[in-house]
Amino acid sequence: MLRKGATVGNIALDVRSYSHVIGGVEAKPEAYIERISPTSGRVIARFAEGTAETAAAAIAEARSAFDQGPWPRLSGQERSRVLMRAALAIRERKEELARIDSEEVGKPIRLARNDIEGVIGHFEFAAALALQVHGDAHSNLGPQYTGMVMREPVGVVGMITAWNFPALTYSQKVPYALAAGCTVVLKPSEFTSGSALEISRLLLECGVPTGALNVVTGYGSPVGEALVDSPDVDFISFTGSTATGQRIAAAAANTTKRSSLELGGKGANVVFADADLDDAIDGALFAVFFNSGQVCVSGSRLIVQDSVADEFVARLAERARQLRVGDPGDESTQLGPLIHNIQAEKVLGLIASARSEGADLVMGGERLSEGAYAGGSFIAPTIFDRVTPEMTIFRQEIFGPVLSVVRFSDESEALALANDTEYGLSNAVWTKNVDVAMRMVHGMRAGTVWVNTSTDIGPQMPYGGVGASGYGREMGRAGLDEFTELKTCLIHTGKRAPFLPFAD
Ligand code: NDP
């Protein structure tokens, strides 16, 4: 039931109600999906429930905006100015956008503010990139030839996103595609669509033309599927689980469209005995528990050298016991609830599997449901020691605040453990020995490897995975190139020699 004036913690809220954004207008829906707060169980927002027809209308707008509209035909400088204006407009609304993500995800408000700062960085960087979209000229094909390789926008991009970093994921895709000259139809997660809708409205106010950016909210089936199946969508940019990504890539093949897949992960934090243990503990703690572990680059496997393992685990657990789990709107909260009860139950199931398969529970392992936690989907920060590679928690992505500790004796064992996963998104190595660090960097199968830090990233650096973590890159120059096609042009000057063997 929808209630006006609901509260989350101390924050008074009106239930936010959103329509789709199609062709620059707010299309009135026939039905809504209610977002229940993961903190309190109350309704906090309602999003339009899109249908295949709604998706088709948005695709038609984006197609026409690409084929006939001004956006792909603007100069890079003009597109850059729009994206810069958007960056400024987002900064002005930073607190409001952070509150929306905080409430809908259950993300601590300080983390949500940090996300929006990241969003602004992506818009600024994409604005700079928009000035630099260019190809190559070749003058070494012989004196009568000039070759050109032009970089053109790929067309209409369908985007489908997960719920854990709504605004940030949006900003890893939308400004880069717009900078390239593409038009967009986005389907955000139905749990956390608020910030994508708000930022899209801002973009339209800042000068993105009607139809160039559309948002259809709703479920993967039918809205996401309609984007993937449509012959009028040229490219699919997907962030979500490996299982859904595989289905999407297979379906996209039916219309011969390219896709980029940002999928799950099972990151390793490898700590050698010579590491700065204070830094490594800090990094390991953050990597596994931030956003309550609902992070694709989560360092959910701690691979620590035998000689320091007892001390490391004891000190890590000491720090983890002090983490403040609570209302995400509270400035002091460090961990909020999980996204919904189904996710909490899934994580509890994986915790139960670890217990039954023989891992040592160091701390946590239970649902928090008393007092302030009643009504929310809170799980206590959990550490399992003496996990082995056969155990389910070592192999499966958990997407919750659960750390698996595995011990190693030498470098080759550490590398083998880190690579013993189908995923390949991100790992971290902690050591003061640069030879060891670089051997690990070269040996790890992962899209990103951090050395003596963890989870840091900037808009300049490409991001993506290998193996079951997907393919394609977001962010950096590669993140814009992903939304382009190359066109080759060969120009001949002067009289051409006869085409052999038809010359006679
Ligand atoms: P899902 O794969 O369940 O869903 C992702 C999106 O796809 C949702 O919008 C979903 O809609 C939609 N969808 C589902 N089925 C289809 C379909 N057949 N066709 C088209 N769209 C579909 O992932 P979650 O939202 O549960 O997110 C968690 C996962 O995302 C984790 O595995 C995590 O690792 C991964 N992730 C990866 C990141 C990366 O950059 N590598 C970053 C963030 C998360 P609906 O919700 O209605 O099903």
XYZ file of C-alpha atoms and ligand atoms in Angstrom, residues 160-164 187-190 218-220 224-225 228 238-241 244 247-248 262-265 296 397 399 425 463, ligand 1:
79
model
C 20.233 -2.462 -18.635
C 21.578 -1.995 -15.131
C 21.763 -3.606 -11.675
C 20.634 -2.128 -8.353
C 23.771 -1.766 -6.228
C 16.170 0.257 -18.223
C 17.441 0.658 -14.667
C 16.811 -1.921 -11.952
C 13.205 -1.750 -10.780
C 10.091 -1.952 -15.178
C 11.126 -5.584 -15.163
C 13.803 -7.357 -17.176
C 14.970 -5.438 -20.859
C 14.127 -8.233 -23.273
C 17.796 -6.821 -26.449
C 24.561 -4.529 -19.588
C 25.509 -4.558 -15.907
C 24.198 -7.431 -13.835
C 24.624 -11.072 -13.003
C 21.433 -12.818 -17.072
C 21.114 -14.913 -21.714
C 21.330 -11.360 -23.031
C 29.788 -6.038 -16.776
C 29.018 -9.125 -14.704
C 29.763 -10.670 -11.346
C 33.085 -11.104 -9.577
C 30.937 -6.680 -8.071
C 29.572 -14.658 -5.748
C 26.875 -10.220 -2.771
C 36.924 -8.856 -12.518
C 37.073 -1.057 -16.061
P 20.402 -9.240 -12.644
O 21.240 -9.895 -13.672
O 19.358 -10.039 -11.968
O 19.641 -7.986 -13.285
C 20.332 -6.944 -13.945
C 19.358 -6.185 -14.825
O 18.954 -7.027 -15.916
C 18.066 -5.778 -14.117
O 17.676 -4.498 -14.577
C 17.117 -6.876 -14.565
O 15.761 -6.551 -14.459
C 17.541 -7.070 -16.008
N 17.147 -8.349 -16.599
C 16.886 -9.526 -15.973
N 16.595 -10.486 -16.880
C 16.669 -9.909 -18.099
C 16.493 -10.384 -19.437
N 16.192 -11.655 -19.718
N 16.652 -9.514 -20.460
C 16.993 -8.240 -20.221
N 17.164 -7.717 -18.978
C 17.025 -8.547 -17.924
O 21.405 -8.596 -11.598
P 21.063 -7.813 -10.253
O 20.258 -6.602 -10.568
O 20.560 -8.776 -9.244
O 22.532 -7.281 -9.843
C 23.462 -8.051 -9.178
C 24.509 -8.579 -10.124
O 25.079 -7.529 -10.885
C 25.670 -9.225 -9.402
O 26.011 -10.456 -9.995
C 26.821 -8.247 -9.612
O 28.081 -8.815 -9.553
C 26.498 -7.659 -10.926
N 27.127 -6.340 -11.051
C 28.222 -6.209 -11.867
C 28.882 -5.004 -11.962
C 30.062 -4.819 -12.875
O 30.349 -3.694 -13.235
N 30.774 -5.868 -13.266
C 28.465 -3.841 -11.177
C 27.282 -4.082 -10.396
C 26.657 -5.311 -10.326
P 14.955 -7.231 -13.227
O 15.551 -6.648 -12.011
O 13.545 -6.888 -13.452
O 15.200 -8.718 -13.302
